[in-house]
Amino acid sequence: MRSAVSAILSAPAPESNMSHPDYRQTAHDHAALLIMVRHLGSKLNTRNFSRLYERISKQNSFRIKDSSGSVRTISARFIKSYPIENNEWGDFQTHRRVLGLICVGECTNTQEVSELSKIHESLRSKFSGTLYDSCCLFLGLQHDGTPYVTSAVEHSPKEKQQPVLSKDQENSSISSKTHSTQAESYISPCSDAEEPRSSGISDHDSFDETLTTTNLSNITGKVVSHPSRTLYYPSLDKCVTLETDLQDFVSSLFWVLESKRLVSIGNIDKEKQPFLCAPFERKDLIGMDLESRTHRKRCIGRWRKQVGDLSLQSGLIAEALEHYQAAADVLRPANDWLWLAGAFEGLCAASVTLLYPHLRRPAAIQRNGSLTGEGFNGRIRSNSSGAGVRSLPPDIDTHQHFLKNRLKFKHALGPDEVIEKYHEAVVHYSKYRNAGVIETEASIKAVHVLIEQRKYLSAAEFLQNVVFINLHLSDEEKIQRFTALSELYNQLGFKRKSSFFRRVSAMRCVAPMTTLQPNWTLCYQLLFESISGFKLSLDPGVLSHEHANGWPALQVQILQELTGTARRLGNVPLAIRHASLLVHLLLIQQQQAGAAAILSSQEQAEMAKQLEQLSQRSETPLHPGPLALENGTIIPPVSLTLLPKIVSFKLQPPGAVLAAQRLVPEDEINSGPFLFTPIQFGSFRKQPTRKTQVEMDFQWVEGDRCEVIMQVINPSAYELRVSNMQLLTEDVEFEPETTSVILPPTLDPKTTAPTPVTLSGIPRKPGLLKIVGYSMTVLGLKNHCKLKSAMPFMGSSFFSIHVVPALPRLSVQIASPNHNLITTSESQSVSAASSLQLYAGQSTECSLSLVNTSDASVESFDLELVHANRLSSNQVFSVSIDNLKAQLPWQPGTAVSVTVYVQGASDFLMPAMNDCLTNVHSADDSTSLPSLSGPPSIFSRLSSHTGVTGSPRNKAKRAESLVSVRSGASSVRSGGSSNLRATECHSNSHIAPRTVAALLKLQYSGGPGYAAGFCRSTSVALTVEILPSVIITKWDVLPAETPSHCYLVLDILNATQYEMELQYSSCKHIAIEAQDTCRIPVPVERCPLVKLAHVYTENDLNPEQQLEKIAKICCEHISSLVELKWSISGVSQTSCTSTADGTEYNSPRPIKGKASLSSLRIAPSMLDLLHIPPIQLEIELNQETWSAERAEFVCSVGDVLDVTVNLFNALSKFLGPLNLQIAVYQDLQNGTFHRRLDTRLLTIGSDRALVGKMDPNSSYKHNCGIIFFTPGNYKLDVVCSLQISTQHREAKFNMSYDPIHEQHIWKFVPSVEIIVSEP
Amino acid sequence: MAVCIGFIGKENSPLFLRCINQSQELQFHYIMHTCIDFVEEKIIQSNKSGSDVRELYLGLLYSSEEVKAYGFVTNTKIKIVIIIDSTNSLLRDNEIRAIFRKLHNAYTELVCNPFYTPGDPITSKSFGALVDELLASSS
């Protein structure tokens, strides 16, 4: 051990210049006793030592009663280490002397105690020149139960060596002893006498023994020895007496100091004082005239200055001020600038102690500890305290304080004077090259005062001066210097300057020219601390907001340096983090409008490439979360949200087919009784949430693939490979699918269109799903991009969407027998669609096959037919699902089918004509013209008096009887023919197929979704094109041969392209050529009165309604009797067949269909023919009852033909007034009737009768006679017309005058044919 | 010898920086950046004094062995910094004031341009040419 110690001690001695500036020194330290606290041995761990040290350093102010009884405040400054070189400046400024030494160790036995004591001794000997007292503090030993420990160390205070001080020393030891007993702690003064000087222990600071000795002799003239003591504590927590022990220790120091002070004061007036000098001055002593007057003055001045120092330290500020002032007065004329400056500084220090008693000491920067993480944290705290400086009370208080002091201390300086003196001192110090450290420290002290005074600019000037002080410093110390400067600038609030120096010191750590090993860790730390000054944040979120005020070039630089340093450190993830932030920052800068790019796009691409290489180097994939450094710093994650840049982010609703719907529509509870109300129910809860999130108005379904479509732009000029893109979700289990995309480089940002990217996934649980962002791998880095940062414009941090429980899925296919017409599509809203082509009247069926393709069974099913365009499609489609519902539930995989019946419904009328008829008919109504028939009627106009009309065109073969009837008619309207032709031509060109569409809505549900009230709906679109087949262009009713029948005469147009066979009654067929029209007479039984009786008997009907009702009843009657069956056989499309008997697939089969007459509009005039009239007419000719079966009645010229007409009211209601008319005419068989027969016959009696009222079931008889003058064929018509009631008549009268106002005209059919022969 | 002229925005973001020697640009960035500290402190000081007529010229901000930086702040808190070579003793305070006046006028003209948004980095070519000319003439 001994050899080891000596080896250390023989290490080369450093230069005598003080080269260790203490950047933490303040003016207050001038008044403090410097006590070194050392850590001994390895047993005591650093943490415990630090705790103990903190506890000790808290006690930095002591109140000690001096010999005169007044209380003095003594402050102490504790340090952990102290360079011996600085100690040597103790003559110049006594506060630089280490006065006390406390060694702290832990031991369990005496062996260890003695070992540690040895180390203690060696340390003590190192600083023996200045030490007044020392003590050992051992933890782990009972202070009362270890008596022999004390025996290990001899205690024999060498008081005899201090004859001058003996009295005081005794005092001190006595007082300390009394204190010790009071404190019940074991204190044993311990001497180093037995220990050899050389037995030191390794220390960082080396010293020069001989020099120390000389130095000492300069002070007192003798080697000072002092007592040493040992304190024992069981443990750190149990050292309750530590504070009192400390008090004892300091007071012992104080007494020594006090004695020295008194000796020094005594020396002032003596003839000869020792010549004090600073270490570097010593060599100049040689050859100096020691007897000169100047030298004498110097001696006195310096001595006084030192007395001032000692006074200040021993708490006598007033005396100190006085001594300093006196010293300055002596030294100035002696041109002793160094010591003058020292005196000024002392003056300042004393004044500052008075002015700013609470001048804040900057939080401890540990000289060596700053290299560790602990020190790093400590500094961050000091930043905050530095910032707090600004919030101290204003200087007014100080000023008042000063004025108060001025009375007490007449030499005290004012705030401005302090600065002035400091300035002067610094100027003087600057004259000495070797006093650089003193100058630096003085400047820094001035800076502290200026900070207190809030004169930051002046402070900055002092600091600026510090920068220029040329010191011979090692590289490590240079780094410390810059760091300290940075710290001070930070305290001034000069953040940029602070960052600048921090960066400079960081660069120093790794500068290639230094002798040091590059210290990348320190470099990184310093760089890291400097980023705040460049307005740079490692958090990209903060960065994008605040970076605008930063300096892009500097930010890029510092990030590059950080990246490089991190890489040198071997911390690849960290390097990646910084590099990605750099890439991100460049992109942000690029976004700034008009910002001149700091780096060209090529350089940017290089950065990106570098990042990619880094990410490839990293063995483990980098976790995208925050990165924790060893010292506890958290590096926030950097997401390359701008690479690529998101333009839009849209959640896609599932296809309409797969969308979930509520079984019961919502909102019915909320809406209340009002259609609209400004009061929103539940608005309190809804409103705040709406701001932060975007809620979708659709749902996703558990187990179904859901999509989000993003629009992205590559902002960079290099190709971007984005892979593993997937959604980031919260709250609900979600199975995302990954996508990759390659974005080409963007050359012109203005013209680049965004690329859509689809992100999909499958929700696995129902609930409210939050989509918070997306993750991706770009440049080899995995990124978690939150929407908040990627899309700040969105204003919300996430999207939320409801995921409903799983629902079954049905696949729908429609098949019709005419498979060429099937189309199935997977369009958005319709799962299947089908279009058919049918001829009007044709019918077919389609089969809808449903397969449950999901894992859930279908438990509910409903089908609804929605008619898209017209109600008429109701007649076209029909479906029944009752049998399907019985099969529920459908297990997975089940296939079912629904049959849809399709009917080619049509009204079989000419479309245009139809409209026309309606118009005319309405006109009819308004004018109440019963005899008018619309254009569709074959005979454009019917005379009320003529029962028969002629037809100009070829008649149906089976209509001969009719023709024969007509042959007797007297007049046929001539214009009819041409009119008819015209309408026909017109009609042929206008027959267009009609399209009927309907939507088959299927709603189904099952599984958990059904329980939750959701269902799915799908639709099948059905479109039928109905081609015209048979079209009734015109129709009329003609009287038949018997009163019980009539003929319905139809003009049928074959609108198809094929020959058609038409069966219009049970045994009547007709073949019609394509596009040809045929007229067919259909014998129809007249509508019996039974069906109509109620219409007549109802009282509250006006005539129009009555007519309508009758027409309706008649129409139903006709359609029930008449059915037109058509068939087309020549159709070329072989498969387009309507009935499937399964045998003849290849041969053309006839298309068959039925046309119904239900939509025929029957004119009022036809009506009277169509139904059996309520008034029954009976004709008797010559008292012979005339029946329709008879062909003709023969009479001769000149005879009186007696005509008797019997009217019988078959109704149970009266009718009237009735107008009965008997008319005779001649049918010329060419369409004309000859009615003016005045010369040919004579009517005897009245040929008309007006019956006012006919009671129910009553009869009326009218009689008249006719005499024919000339032979020939005559016809007799008996017409009974029901007249309209008077008030109606008058109302109509005004509108249009018409002589005929009959409502109903009932004729006796057929007309009686009378052959008048020559007598 | 003016070596660099810089304009700094209201919020202390760089608006414009032009220097004679491109290789030194980053160094000047650092100097200008640290000068902001002084400028801000000076502005605070002048605000405290409360004089109505504010002196726009801030004087020497920073000096080192190589360069000296002079500052000027407009009423809209636009800072103009001129960095001159320390070896140059020709440029006196008056000359520097004159340069500042010219720069101020140039900036005023620039702001009059309706297409320039105050606070954006300056990209105007004519403005750049003017600054270049001043740099060339003062050197």
Coordinates of C-alpha atoms in Angstrom, one line a residue, chain A residues 390 454-457 460-461 464 468 489 492-500 503 533-535 547-554 557-558 561 593-596 598, chain B residues 7-8 11-17 25-42 44-45 48 61-65 120-123:
Chain A
R390 CA -35.9 36.9 -13.4
R454 CA -31.5 42.3 -14.0
K455 CA -28.9 44.0 -16.1
Y456 CA -28.6 41.2 -18.6
L457 CA -26.9 43.2 -21.3
A460 CA -23.6 39.5 -21.3
E461 CA -20.8 41.9 -21.7
Q464 CA -18.4 38.1 -23.6
F468 CA -11.8 36.2 -24.6
Y489 CA -26.2 32.6 -20.7
L492 CA -29.4 35.4 -18.5
G493 CA -32.3 34.2 -20.6
F494 CA -30.1 34.2 -23.7
K495 CA -31.2 30.8 -24.8
R496 CA -29.7 31.0 -28.3
K497 CA -26.3 32.0 -27.0
S498 CA -26.6 29.3 -24.4
S499 CA -27.4 26.7 -27.1
F500 CA -24.6 28.0 -29.2
R503 CA -23.0 23.0 -29.1
G533 CA -32.3 27.1 -28.2
F534 CA -32.7 26.3 -31.8
K535 CA -36.5 26.1 -31.3
H547 CA -40.6 25.4 -35.9
A548 CA -41.7 28.4 -37.9
N549 CA -39.6 30.7 -35.8
G550 CA -36.6 28.5 -35.7
W551 CA -33.7 28.7 -38.1
P552 CA -34.0 25.9 -40.6
A553 CA -30.4 25.8 -41.5
L554 CA -29.3 25.5 -37.9
Q557 CA -27.3 21.1 -38.9
I558 CA -28.0 20.2 -35.3
E561 CA -24.9 16.3 -35.8
A593 CA -44.9 28.4 -48.7
G594 CA -42.0 30.0 -50.6
A595 CA -39.4 28.7 -48.1
A596 CA -36.1 28.5 -49.8
I598 CA -32.2 24.5 -47.1
Chain B
F7 CA -33.2 40.1 -42.1
I8 CA -35.0 38.4 -39.2
E11 CA -41.0 36.1 -34.5
N12 CA -37.3 35.7 -35.0
S13 CA -37.5 33.5 -38.0
P14 CA -34.9 34.1 -40.7
L15 CA -36.3 36.1 -43.6
F16 CA -33.3 36.7 -45.7
L17 CA -29.6 36.1 -45.4
E25 CA -23.0 31.0 -44.5
L26 CA -23.6 28.5 -41.7
Q27 CA -21.3 30.4 -39.4
F28 CA -23.2 33.6 -40.1
H29 CA -26.4 31.8 -39.4
Y30 CA -25.1 30.9 -36.0
I31 CA -23.9 34.5 -35.3
M32 CA -27.2 36.0 -36.5
H33 CA -29.1 33.5 -34.4
T34 CA -27.2 34.3 -31.3
C35 CA -27.5 38.0 -32.0
I36 CA -31.3 37.7 -31.6
D37 CA -30.7 37.3 -27.9
F38 CA -29.1 40.7 -27.7
V39 CA -31.6 42.3 -29.9
E40 CA -34.5 41.1 -27.8
E41 CA -32.8 42.2 -24.6
K42 CA -32.2 45.6 -26.2
I44 CA -37.0 45.1 -23.8
Q45 CA -34.6 47.7 -22.4
K48 CA -38.7 50.0 -20.4
L61 CA -24.5 43.5 -30.9
Y62 CA -21.6 41.2 -30.8
S63 CA -18.0 41.3 -31.5
S64 CA -15.4 38.7 -31.8
E65 CA -11.9 38.6 -33.2
D120 CA -42.5 34.9 -45.3
P121 CA -39.0 34.3 -46.3
I122 CA -37.9 36.9 -48.8
T123 CA -37.4 35.6 -52.3

